[in-house]
Tab-separated table of C-alpha atoms in Angstrom:
chain	number	residue	atom	x	y	z
A	1	MET	CA	0.061	-0.141	0.107
A	2	ALA	CA	0.999	3.466	-0.652
A	3	GLU	CA	1.424	6.072	2.272
A	4	ALA	CA	-0.859	8.893	1.716
A	5	THR	CA	-0.995	12.109	3.733
A	6	THR	CA	-4.388	13.464	4.711
A	7	SER	CA	-3.712	17.095	4.492
A	8	ALA	CA	-6.808	19.304	4.004
A	9	GLY	CA	-7.214	20.348	0.247
A	10	GLU	CA	-4.933	17.736	-1.100
A	11	HIS	CA	-5.837	16.362	-4.164
A	12	GLU	CA	-4.936	12.403	-4.280
A	13	PRO	CA	-4.846	10.819	-7.702
A	14	ALA	CA	-7.684	8.020	-8.411
A	15	LEU	CA	-6.745	4.291	-7.865
A	16	LYS	CA	-5.713	2.692	-11.203
A	17	ARG	CA	-8.896	0.273	-12.179
A	18	VAL	CA	-7.069	-2.883	-13.203
A	19	LEU	CA	-9.420	-5.606	-11.834
A	20	GLY	CA	-11.916	-7.441	-14.392
A	21	PRO	CA	-14.229	-10.025	-13.584
A	22	LYS	CA	-11.436	-13.000	-13.630
A	23	LEU	CA	-8.968	-11.099	-11.607
A	24	LEU	CA	-11.721	-10.378	-9.124
A	25	LEU	CA	-12.873	-13.663	-8.824
A	26	LEU	CA	-9.390	-15.162	-7.963
A	27	PHE	CA	-9.119	-12.404	-5.481
A	28	ILE	CA	-12.115	-13.439	-3.414
A	29	VAL	CA	-11.647	-17.018	-3.803
A	30	GLY	CA	-7.916	-16.450	-2.633
A	31	ASP	CA	-8.742	-14.383	0.214
A	32	ILE	CA	-11.161	-16.822	1.550
A	33	LEU	CA	-9.163	-19.855	1.229
A	34	GLY	CA	-6.318	-20.257	3.689
A	35	THR	CA	-5.595	-20.878	7.417
A	36	GLY	CA	-9.519	-21.771	8.507
A	37	ILE	CA	-10.228	-24.924	6.379
A	38	TYR	CA	-6.264	-26.281	6.635
A	39	ALA	CA	-6.303	-25.995	10.366
A	40	LEU	CA	-9.541	-26.022	12.016
A	41	VAL	CA	-11.706	-29.017	10.354
A	42	GLY	CA	-10.359	-31.225	13.618
A	43	GLN	CA	-12.026	-28.864	16.105
A	44	VAL	CA	-15.234	-28.548	14.117
A	45	ALA	CA	-15.503	-32.170	14.241
A	46	GLU	CA	-14.809	-32.412	17.877
A	47	GLU	CA	-18.232	-30.302	18.495
A	48	VAL	CA	-20.591	-32.230	16.202
A	49	GLY	CA	-19.049	-35.404	15.055
A	50	GLY	CA	-18.725	-36.887	11.754
A	51	ALA	CA	-21.472	-34.240	10.507
A	52	ALA	CA	-18.381	-31.589	10.367
A	53	TRP	CA	-19.548	-30.370	6.971
A	54	LEU	CA	-22.713	-29.104	8.335
A	55	PRO	CA	-21.170	-26.113	10.380
A	56	PHE	CA	-19.236	-25.214	7.474
A	57	LEU	CA	-22.831	-25.186	5.410
A	58	VAL	CA	-24.309	-22.955	7.966
A	59	ALA	CA	-21.249	-20.624	8.302
A	60	PHE	CA	-21.540	-20.339	4.308
A	61	ALA	CA	-25.273	-19.520	4.490
A	62	VAL	CA	-24.567	-16.816	7.277
A	63	ALA	CA	-21.722	-15.308	5.234
A	64	MET	CA	-23.907	-15.160	1.898
A	65	ILE	CA	-26.430	-13.453	3.524
A	66	THR	CA	-24.070	-10.837	4.897
A	67	ALA	CA	-22.463	-10.694	1.352
A	68	PHE	CA	-25.786	-9.477	0.027
A	69	SER	CA	-25.652	-6.458	2.360
A	70	TYR	CA	-21.937	-5.766	1.739
A	71	LEU	CA	-22.930	-5.980	-2.060
A	72	GLU	CA	-25.963	-3.520	-1.606
A	73	LEU	CA	-23.330	-1.106	-0.189
A	74	VAL	CA	-20.307	-1.591	-2.284
A	75	THR	CA	-22.318	-1.114	-5.266
A	76	LYS	CA	-23.932	2.006	-3.534
A	77	TYR	CA	-20.700	3.433	-2.353
A	78	PRO	CA	-17.843	1.769	-4.499
A	79	ALA	CA	-15.086	3.209	-2.253
A	80	ALA	CA	-12.367	1.668	-0.515
A	81	ALA	CA	-13.090	1.869	3.098
A	82	GLY	CA	-15.386	-1.010	3.776
A	83	ALA	CA	-17.250	-1.697	7.181
A	84	ALA	CA	-15.704	1.774	8.554
A	85	LEU	CA	-17.420	3.651	5.580
A	86	TYR	CA	-20.716	2.296	6.008
A	87	THR	CA	-20.904	2.608	9.894
A	88	HIS	CA	-19.797	6.109	9.359
A	89	LYS	CA	-22.180	7.030	6.790
A	90	ALA	CA	-25.258	5.370	8.571
A	91	PHE	CA	-24.397	6.435	12.328
A	92	GLY	CA	-22.364	9.229	12.105
A	93	VAL	CA	-20.955	8.524	15.282
A	94	HIS	CA	-17.171	9.112	15.556
A	95	PHE	CA	-16.620	6.618	18.555
A	96	LEU	CA	-18.417	3.911	16.604
A	97	THR	CA	-16.524	4.407	13.432
A	98	PHE	CA	-13.156	4.076	15.528
A	99	MET	CA	-14.452	1.010	17.300
A	100	VAL	CA	-15.500	-0.792	14.256
A	101	THR	CA	-12.258	0.147	12.405
A	102	PHE	CA	-10.319	-0.762	15.454
A	103	VAL	CA	-12.132	-4.344	15.712
A	104	VAL	CA	-11.507	-4.716	11.959
A	105	MET	CA	-7.978	-4.048	12.702
A	106	SER	CA	-7.688	-6.826	15.699
A	107	SER	CA	-9.473	-9.269	13.564
A	108	GLY	CA	-6.360	-9.169	11.427
A	109	ILE	CA	-3.895	-9.483	13.891
A	110	THR	CA	-5.838	-12.628	15.614
A	111	SER	CA	-6.139	-13.876	11.991
A	112	ALA	CA	-2.407	-13.726	11.456
A	113	SER	CA	-1.714	-15.420	14.926
A	114	THR	CA	-3.728	-18.065	13.934
A	115	ALA	CA	-2.067	-18.640	10.799
A	116	SER	CA	1.330	-18.304	12.634
A	117	ARG	CA	0.464	-21.130	14.820
A	118	ALA	CA	-0.698	-23.283	11.839
A	119	PHE	CA	2.403	-22.357	9.914
A	120	ALA	CA	4.534	-23.536	12.816
A	121	SER	CA	2.462	-26.576	13.246
A	122	ASN	CA	2.678	-27.711	9.421
A	123	LEU	CA	6.410	-26.921	9.843
A	124	ASN	CA	6.896	-29.191	12.439
A	125	GLU	CA	4.838	-32.138	10.844
A	126	GLY	CA	6.555	-31.243	7.498
A	127	PHE	CA	10.104	-31.850	8.855
A	128	GLY	CA	9.208	-34.190	11.242
A	129	LEU	CA	10.546	-32.262	13.952
A	130	ASP	CA	8.486	-33.631	16.684
A	131	LEU	CA	8.534	-30.606	18.622
A	132	GLY	CA	6.628	-29.781	21.848
A	133	ASN	CA	4.265	-26.803	22.409
A	134	GLY	CA	7.266	-24.463	23.342
A	135	GLY	CA	9.051	-25.122	20.281
A	136	ILE	CA	6.038	-24.854	18.062
A	137	VAL	CA	5.455	-21.492	20.070
A	138	LEU	CA	9.129	-20.345	19.388
A	139	ILE	CA	8.413	-21.097	15.476
A	140	ALA	CA	5.383	-19.328	15.448
A	141	LEU	CA	7.047	-16.221	16.981
A	142	GLY	CA	9.809	-16.346	14.686
A	143	PHE	CA	7.311	-16.837	11.647
A	144	MET	CA	5.729	-13.263	13.003
A	145	LEU	CA	9.179	-11.763	12.980
A	146	LEU	CA	9.783	-12.792	9.504
A	147	VAL	CA	6.365	-11.288	8.443
A	148	ALA	CA	7.068	-8.271	10.144
A	149	ALA	CA	10.355	-8.126	8.441
A	150	VAL	CA	8.584	-8.351	4.852
A	151	ASN	CA	5.786	-6.007	6.049
A	152	PHE	CA	8.600	-3.398	7.013
A	153	ARG	CA	10.707	-3.768	3.728
A	154	GLY	CA	7.615	-2.664	2.046
A	155	VAL	CA	5.009	-5.161	-0.049
A	156	GLY	CA	3.268	-3.844	-2.978
A	157	GLU	CA	-0.334	-5.591	-3.500
A	158	SER	CA	0.184	-7.846	-6.574
A	159	VAL	CA	-2.889	-9.166	-8.152
A	160	LYS	CA	-0.858	-11.416	-10.434
A	161	LEU	CA	1.023	-12.792	-7.113
A	162	ASN	CA	-2.220	-13.312	-5.775
A	163	VAL	CA	-3.194	-15.388	-8.810
A	164	VAL	CA	-0.113	-17.666	-8.003
A	165	LEU	CA	-0.912	-17.944	-4.203
A	166	THR	CA	-4.554	-18.908	-5.136
A	167	LEU	CA	-3.862	-21.656	-7.384
A	168	VAL	CA	-1.329	-22.902	-4.862
A	169	GLU	CA	-3.771	-22.722	-1.783
A	170	LEU	CA	-6.293	-24.255	-4.021
A	171	SER	CA	-4.382	-27.118	-5.180
A	172	GLY	CA	-3.902	-28.448	-1.476
A	173	LEU	CA	-7.648	-28.606	-0.876
A	174	LEU	CA	-8.280	-30.105	-4.342
A	175	LEU	CA	-5.594	-32.625	-3.700
A	176	VAL	CA	-7.368	-33.672	-0.318
A	177	ILE	CA	-10.727	-33.923	-2.381
A	178	LEU	CA	-9.143	-35.880	-5.151
A	179	ILE	CA	-7.606	-38.637	-2.734
A	180	GLY	CA	-10.821	-38.568	-0.662
A	181	VAL	CA	-12.897	-39.548	-3.732
A	182	PHE	CA	-10.318	-42.369	-4.816
A	183	ALA	CA	-10.548	-43.674	-1.417
A	184	ILE	CA	-14.350	-43.460	-0.944
A	185	ALA	CA	-14.549	-45.322	-4.613
A	186	GLY	CA	-12.251	-47.830	-3.587
A	187	GLY	CA	-14.341	-48.902	-0.101
A	188	ASN	CA	-11.627	-47.366	2.144
A	189	ALA	CA	-14.473	-44.526	3.587
A	190	ASP	CA	-16.507	-45.058	6.568
A	191	TRP	CA	-19.903	-43.253	5.391
A	192	SER	CA	-21.729	-43.790	8.499
A	193	ARG	CA	-19.597	-41.074	10.367
A	194	VAL	CA	-20.551	-38.548	7.967
A	195	VAL	CA	-24.415	-38.279	9.127
A	196	ALA	CA	-23.245	-39.160	12.827
A	197	PHE	CA	-23.769	-36.298	15.680
A	198	ASP	CA	-21.282	-36.711	18.258
A	199	THR	CA	-21.655	-33.874	20.488
A	200	PRO	CA	-20.025	-33.045	24.001
A	201	GLU	CA	-22.056	-34.165	27.031
A	202	ASP	CA	-22.816	-30.737	27.840
A	203	LYS	CA	-24.308	-29.566	24.470
A	204	GLY	CA	-27.276	-30.573	22.734
A	205	VAL	CA	-27.009	-31.066	18.955
A	206	PHE	CA	-28.261	-27.160	18.101
A	207	LEU	CA	-25.989	-25.863	20.598
A	208	ALA	CA	-23.026	-28.002	19.215
A	209	VAL	CA	-23.818	-26.764	15.665
A	210	THR	CA	-23.748	-22.968	16.471
A	211	SER	CA	-20.790	-23.514	18.454
A	212	ALA	CA	-18.802	-25.386	15.615
A	213	THR	CA	-20.520	-22.670	13.118
A	214	SER	CA	-19.052	-20.086	15.203
A	215	LEU	CA	-15.830	-21.640	14.721
A	216	ALA	CA	-15.940	-22.747	11.157
A	217	PHE	CA	-16.971	-18.975	10.253
A	218	PHE	CA	-13.171	-18.298	10.487
A	219	ALA	CA	-12.927	-20.224	7.272
A	220	MET	CA	-15.386	-18.104	5.435
A	221	VAL	CA	-14.002	-14.689	6.069
A	222	GLY	CA	-11.966	-12.610	3.746
A	223	PHE	CA	-14.761	-11.983	1.198
A	224	GLU	CA	-15.450	-8.743	2.820
A	225	ASP	CA	-11.987	-7.855	2.099
A	226	SER	CA	-12.921	-7.632	-1.453
A	227	VAL	CA	-14.972	-4.419	-1.119
A	228	ASN	CA	-11.753	-2.472	-0.546
A	229	MET	CA	-11.011	-3.271	-4.016
A	230	ALA	CA	-13.989	-1.501	-5.316
A	231	GLU	CA	-12.147	1.858	-6.639
A	232	GLU	CA	-9.466	-0.533	-8.549
A	233	CYS	CA	-12.435	-2.578	-10.423
A	234	HIS	CA	-13.722	-2.088	-13.638
A	235	GLU	CA	-17.491	-1.242	-13.409
A	236	PRO	CA	-17.846	-2.316	-9.944
A	237	ARG	CA	-21.632	-1.714	-9.737
A	238	ARG	CA	-21.912	-4.197	-12.572
A	239	ILE	CA	-19.446	-7.115	-11.902
A	240	PHE	CA	-19.347	-7.318	-8.086
A	241	PRO	CA	-22.608	-8.921	-7.064
A	242	LYS	CA	-22.005	-11.860	-9.913
A	243	ILE	CA	-18.382	-12.341	-8.864
A	244	MET	CA	-18.785	-11.991	-4.992
A	245	ILE	CA	-21.558	-14.509	-5.099
A	246	THR	CA	-19.738	-16.589	-7.414
A	247	GLY	CA	-16.478	-16.877	-5.420
A	248	LEU	CA	-18.427	-17.593	-2.113
A	249	THR	CA	-20.309	-20.343	-3.669
A	250	LEU	CA	-16.945	-21.865	-4.842
A	251	THR	CA	-15.551	-21.706	-1.554
A	252	GLY	CA	-18.341	-23.077	0.235
A	253	ILE	CA	-18.318	-26.040	-2.015
A	254	ILE	CA	-14.758	-26.882	-1.580
A	255	TYR	CA	-15.181	-26.543	2.243
A	256	VAL	CA	-18.016	-28.987	2.341
A	257	LEU	CA	-16.357	-31.477	0.210
A	258	VAL	CA	-13.298	-31.289	2.387
A	259	ALA	CA	-15.280	-31.848	5.577
A	260	ILE	CA	-16.875	-34.680	4.277
A	261	CYS	CA	-13.812	-36.438	2.952
A	262	ALA	CA	-11.978	-35.640	6.194
A	263	VAL	CA	-14.664	-37.340	8.409
A	264	ALA	CA	-15.238	-40.203	6.072
A	265	LEU	CA	-11.407	-41.208	6.079
A	266	VAL	CA	-10.169	-40.438	9.587
A	267	PRO	CA	-11.887	-40.561	12.900
A	268	VAL	CA	-13.167	-37.685	14.564
A	269	GLY	CA	-10.856	-38.362	17.546
A	270	ALA	CA	-7.756	-38.276	15.495
A	271	LEU	CA	-8.976	-35.495	13.527
A	272	ALA	CA	-9.579	-33.095	16.814
A	273	GLU	CA	-6.254	-34.318	18.129
A	274	SER	CA	-4.115	-33.314	15.287
A	275	GLU	CA	-3.080	-29.571	14.534
A	276	THR	CA	-2.699	-30.563	11.041
A	277	PRO	CA	-5.896	-32.232	10.272
A	278	LEU	CA	-5.580	-32.519	6.460
A	279	VAL	CA	-2.205	-34.203	6.457
A	280	GLU	CA	-4.189	-36.867	8.421
A	281	VAL	CA	-6.619	-37.359	5.689
A	282	VAL	CA	-4.063	-37.314	2.834
A	283	ARG	CA	-2.043	-40.034	4.897
A	284	ALA	CA	-5.111	-42.112	5.448
A	285	GLY	CA	-6.568	-42.061	2.065
A	286	ALA	CA	-3.408	-42.499	0.058
A	287	PRO	CA	-0.858	-44.225	2.191
A	288	GLY	CA	1.157	-45.450	-0.788
A	289	ILE	CA	2.111	-42.222	-1.913
A	290	PRO	CA	4.015	-39.338	-0.282
A	291	ALA	CA	1.190	-36.758	-0.795
A	292	ASP	CA	1.377	-36.079	2.890
A	293	ALA	CA	4.730	-35.097	2.595
A	294	VAL	CA	3.754	-32.234	0.159
A	295	LEU	CA	0.679	-30.941	1.708
A	296	PRO	CA	2.121	-29.531	5.127
A	297	PHE	CA	4.355	-27.270	2.802
A	298	ILE	CA	1.336	-26.364	0.571
A	299	SER	CA	-0.526	-25.526	4.134
A	300	MET	CA	2.591	-23.404	5.330
A	301	PHE	CA	2.177	-21.496	1.957
A	302	ALA	CA	-1.300	-20.832	2.542
A	303	VAL	CA	-1.392	-19.648	5.857
A	304	ALA	CA	1.638	-17.706	5.138
A	305	ASN	CA	0.029	-15.516	2.674
A	306	SER	CA	-2.845	-15.054	4.905
A	307	ALA	CA	-0.752	-13.720	7.867
A	308	LEU	CA	1.079	-11.140	5.558
A	309	ILE	CA	-2.148	-9.852	3.991
A	310	ASN	CA	-3.605	-9.624	7.469
A	311	MET	CA	-0.481	-7.793	9.021
A	312	LEU	CA	-0.406	-5.283	6.405
A	313	MET	CA	-4.290	-4.564	6.804
A	314	ALA	CA	-3.551	-4.185	10.565
A	315	SER	CA	-0.531	-2.071	10.336
A	316	ARG	CA	-1.827	0.249	7.726
A	317	LEU	CA	-5.536	0.592	9.558
A	318	LEU	CA	-3.366	1.505	12.745
A	319	TYR	CA	-1.399	3.957	10.893
A	320	GLY	CA	-4.175	5.634	9.393
A	321	MET	CA	-6.179	5.996	12.592
A	322	ALA	CA	-2.856	7.725	13.969
A	323	ASN	CA	-2.739	9.853	10.912
A	324	GLN	CA	-5.873	11.323	11.579
A	325	ALA	CA	-5.091	11.990	15.433
A	326	VAL	CA	-7.675	9.439	16.837
A	327	LEU	CA	-4.631	7.477	18.009
A	328	PRO	CA	-1.406	8.503	19.523
A	329	LYS	CA	0.704	10.485	16.640
A	330	PRO	CA	3.929	8.425	17.092
A	331	LEU	CA	1.890	5.107	15.509
A	332	ALA	CA	1.784	7.359	12.245
A	333	ARG	CA	5.408	7.646	12.135
A	334	VAL	CA	6.813	6.280	8.558
A	335	HIS	CA	10.490	5.209	8.011
A	336	PRO	CA	12.606	7.457	5.975
A	337	PHE	CA	14.032	5.310	3.496
A	338	ARG	CA	11.507	2.178	3.334
A	339	ARG	CA	8.542	4.654	3.312
A	340	THR	CA	6.728	1.886	5.785
A	341	PRO	CA	4.826	2.710	8.836
A	342	TRP	CA	7.353	0.860	11.200
A	343	VAL	CA	6.028	1.964	14.593
A	344	SER	CA	2.456	0.405	13.688
A	345	ILE	CA	4.332	-2.770	12.141
A	346	LEU	CA	6.192	-3.023	15.419
A	347	VAL	CA	2.946	-2.485	17.797
A	348	THR	CA	0.819	-4.878	15.658
A	349	THR	CA	3.440	-7.610	15.873
A	350	LEU	CA	3.814	-7.243	19.626
A	351	VAL	CA	0.083	-7.908	20.051
A	352	ALA	CA	0.504	-10.803	17.880
A	353	PHE	CA	3.428	-12.020	19.901
A	354	MET	CA	1.318	-11.350	23.226
A	355	LEU	CA	-1.883	-13.287	22.027
A	356	ILE	CA	0.302	-16.394	20.658
A	357	ILE	CA	1.782	-16.578	24.146
A	358	TYR	CA	-1.070	-15.845	26.208
A	359	VAL	CA	-3.087	-18.728	24.574
A	360	SER	CA	-0.290	-21.292	24.531
A	361	LEU	CA	0.376	-20.660	28.382
A	362	ASP	CA	-2.877	-22.604	28.939
A	363	SER	CA	-2.114	-26.191	28.240
A	364	ASP	CA	-5.907	-27.045	28.352
A	365	SER	CA	-6.533	-24.549	25.669
A	366	ASP	CA	-6.395	-25.350	21.725
A	367	VAL	CA	-4.349	-22.334	20.411
A	368	VAL	CA	-5.468	-22.343	16.729
A	369	SER	CA	-9.252	-22.876	17.764
A	370	ALA	CA	-8.978	-20.177	20.420
A	371	LEU	CA	-7.463	-17.490	18.204
A	372	GLY	CA	-9.661	-18.671	14.911
A	373	GLY	CA	-12.630	-18.240	17.206
A	374	THR	CA	-11.724	-14.727	18.229
A	375	THR	CA	-11.430	-13.751	14.729
A	376	SER	CA	-14.945	-14.806	13.725
A	377	LEU	CA	-16.430	-13.117	16.834
A	378	LEU	CA	-14.862	-9.945	16.375
A	379	LEU	CA	-15.660	-9.950	12.519
A	380	LEU	CA	-19.282	-11.105	13.244
A	381	ALA	CA	-19.896	-8.301	15.486
A	382	VAL	CA	-18.849	-6.210	12.532
A	383	PHE	CA	-21.428	-8.085	10.381
A	384	THR	CA	-24.211	-7.299	12.615
A	385	ILE	CA	-23.423	-3.497	12.542
A	386	VAL	CA	-23.072	-3.978	8.614
A	387	ASN	CA	-26.293	-5.552	8.184
A	388	ILE	CA	-28.034	-2.893	10.525
A	389	ALA	CA	-26.067	-0.095	8.325
A	390	VAL	CA	-27.894	-1.619	5.257
A	391	LEU	CA	-31.246	-0.716	6.520
A	392	VAL	CA	-30.513	2.656	7.930
A	393	LEU	CA	-28.690	3.728	4.779
A	394	ARG	CA	-31.845	2.814	2.447
A	395	ARG	CA	-33.095	6.252	3.403
A	396	ASP	CA	-30.011	7.477	1.417
A	397	ARG	CA	-31.126	7.555	-2.203
A	398	ILE	CA	-28.483	7.812	-4.949
A	399	ASP	CA	-28.958	8.296	-8.775
A	400	ALA	CA	-26.671	5.501	-9.888
A	401	ASP	CA	-28.129	1.946	-10.309
A	402	HIS	CA	-27.098	-0.446	-7.459
A	403	PHE	CA	-27.416	-3.882	-5.830
A	404	ARG	CA	-30.292	-4.188	-3.534
A	405	ALA	CA	-30.290	-7.079	-1.213
A	406	PRO	CA	-33.471	-9.138	-0.989
A	407	ALA	CA	-35.986	-7.902	1.261
A	408	GLY	CA	-35.576	-9.288	4.910
A	409	LEU	CA	-32.274	-10.845	4.106
A	410	PRO	CA	-30.396	-8.002	6.110
A	411	VAL	CA	-32.481	-8.239	9.252
A	412	VAL	CA	-31.694	-12.266	9.194
A	413	GLY	CA	-28.135	-11.511	8.734
A	414	ALA	CA	-28.126	-8.922	11.524
A	415	VAL	CA	-30.271	-11.641	13.851
A	416	ALA	CA	-27.945	-14.643	12.927
A	417	SER	CA	-24.370	-12.794	13.293
A	418	ALA	CA	-25.440	-11.208	16.777
A	419	TYR	CA	-26.283	-14.738	17.957
A	420	LEU	CA	-23.122	-16.203	16.980
A	421	VAL	CA	-21.358	-13.358	18.599
A	422	LEU	CA	-23.362	-13.957	21.910
A	423	PRO	CA	-22.309	-16.854	24.624
A	424	PHE	CA	-25.553	-18.724	23.832
A	425	SER	CA	-24.014	-19.829	20.703
A	426	GLY	CA	-21.423	-21.815	23.069
A	427	ARG	CA	-18.465	-19.943	22.478
A	428	ASP	CA	-15.398	-20.990	24.336
A	429	ALA	CA	-14.849	-18.221	27.245
A	430	ILE	CA	-11.146	-17.469	25.969
A	431	GLN	CA	-12.304	-15.763	22.664
A	432	TYR	CA	-14.347	-13.273	24.833
A	433	GLU	CA	-11.362	-12.895	27.121
A	434	LEU	CA	-9.100	-12.143	24.202
A	435	ALA	CA	-11.518	-9.985	22.252
A	436	GLY	CA	-12.132	-7.860	25.668
A	437	LEU	CA	-8.404	-7.663	26.150
A	438	LEU	CA	-8.152	-6.023	22.425
A	439	LEU	CA	-11.106	-3.748	22.980
A	440	LEU	CA	-9.700	-2.615	26.046
A	441	LEU	CA	-6.495	-1.983	24.421
A	442	GLY	CA	-8.341	0.383	22.010
A	443	LEU	CA	-10.286	2.247	24.657
A	444	VAL	CA	-6.789	2.757	26.341
A	445	LEU	CA	-5.089	4.130	23.162
A	446	TYR	CA	-8.360	6.055	22.257
A	447	GLY	CA	-8.022	7.854	26.126
A	448	ILE	CA	-4.297	8.484	25.700
A	449	THR	CA	-4.778	10.187	22.337
A	450	ILE	CA	-7.388	12.508	23.539
A	451	LEU	CA	-5.360	13.429	26.741
A	452	LEU	CA	-2.346	13.918	24.487
A	453	ASN	CA	-4.162	16.287	21.898
A	454	ARG	CA	-5.762	18.236	24.624
A	455	ARG	CA	-2.078	18.745	26.218
A	456	LEU	CA	-0.495	19.612	22.825
A	457	GLY	CA	-3.492	21.783	21.716
A	458	VAL	CA	-4.178	19.455	18.828
A	459	LYS	CA	-7.717	19.642	17.318
A	460	GLN	CA	-9.249	16.358	17.324
A	461	THR	CA	-10.210	15.682	13.836
A	462	VAL	CA	-13.373	13.574	12.418
A	463	LEU	CA	-12.369	10.053	11.311
A	464	ASP	CA	-12.453	9.846	7.637
A	465	PRO	CA	-12.900	6.141	6.846
A	466	THR	CA	-11.799	6.709	3.291
A	467	LYS	CA	-8.347	7.384	4.508
A	468	LEU	CA	-7.647	4.740	6.823
A	469	ASP	CA	-5.606	2.377	4.834
A	470	GLY	CA	-3.004	5.066	3.886
C-alpha cells in the first residue's frame, strides 16, 4: 500500500482500475481460502462429530446473507473503506466508527496469529521435528518476526502474485478432495461417520452446531476484504454482485467436500487431536504415495499468505487512525528510507506475540481454535453492524443504479451474526477474554490520544474512513 497524507485540500490521484471479473474472482477465492479450512476441520468435528460439513454449510449461509448486504453497500458506495465507511455513513458517530475500525484491525491480528500457529504446526509436521508446545510457539513467534520484516521492507499489492498464491492454496484442497474421492470409490471410507452427530455431553445438537459454526465461520471470512478493491475494479456496480456470489459459492462447495472427505477417512478423535488435520486425511486416503509429505508445505504457503495480508491490513489501519489523530501520533511514523509505517508494524507484531504466548500458556486451550474463534467473533460483531447499516442507509437515495439485497435478508443476517457473537451460541470463554483484552487496548489508546491532543493543543479530527488504509 502506498502511504498517503491526509492534509486538507490535498488532491490524491484516483486508484488505477485494473481488476476485471476473472481477477476479482481469483482475489475473492484466494482471500477466503487459507488458514481456516487447513487448521480447523478437527476442532469443528470435535464439536459435532462426523457431521462436520454442517457447520461449514451454516457458516456459508450466514456469510452469503451478509455478502448480500455488502453488495448493496459496495455498489452504492464503491469506495475503498469497507465496514468503517458504511458505519460512518449510517450512524455518523465518531466513536462507533473508531471501534468498528479497531475491531477490523484486531481481527487481522488474531487471524495472522492463528496463521502463524498453523504455519509452525505444519512446519513441525513437514520436517518431522516432533517439537513440543514450546518449540511450536517459538517457531510461530519467529514466523511473525519474518512477516514483520517483509511488512517493514514494503510489499506492494500484486494481483498477479495473488493468482499464483490462490492456485497453490487451491491445489492443496483439491488434492484432499481428489484423494478422498479415490479412497471412497475404493471402499476405504466410513460413510456412517458423515451423518453421525457426536456432541459433547454438556451440549445438545443445536448448541453444538452453533458452537462449531462460530468456529467454522473463520474459514469463510475474507470475502469482506474484497469491497476495499472497489475503486480498482472495472465497472464495480456491474461485476461485483455476480463475482462475489460466485466466489463464495465455489469456496463453500470446496469446504463442504473437504469436510466430508475428512470425516469419512479419519476418525473424529484423530482429526480433533491433530494440529494438521488435512495431513491426516491425505495420509489415511493415500498411504502408498508421499502426498502427505507435500501437503504440510502447501498449507504453510497458504497460511503464510493469510498472515502477511492480515498484518499488512492491521498495520496500515493503525497507521491510518494515528495519521488522523484518533490514536497516538507516534503510531503514524513512517520510516524515512523504506517508507513503511514502522511503529505500527512493531506494535501490531507485539500484540500478535502477546496473543500467541497468552493462549499457548494455557495447556488446556487449543491455540488455533481460540485465536480463530476470536477472529470470527470480532468479524461477526462487525457483520451485525453492517447488516443494520444497510437498513439505515436505504433512506439515502443515490442517482446511480446499484444492487439491492432481497427484502428481509439484512435482518436475518443481523440476527444470525448477533446470535453467533453471544455466549448462547456455545463459544469458548477464552474467545471473549481475548476480544475483551483487544477492545480494552483500543479504549486505552483512544483515551491516551484524547489526553495527548488536549495537552498539545491538537484538534480532534473527524475520522475519515476513506483515508484509513494510508
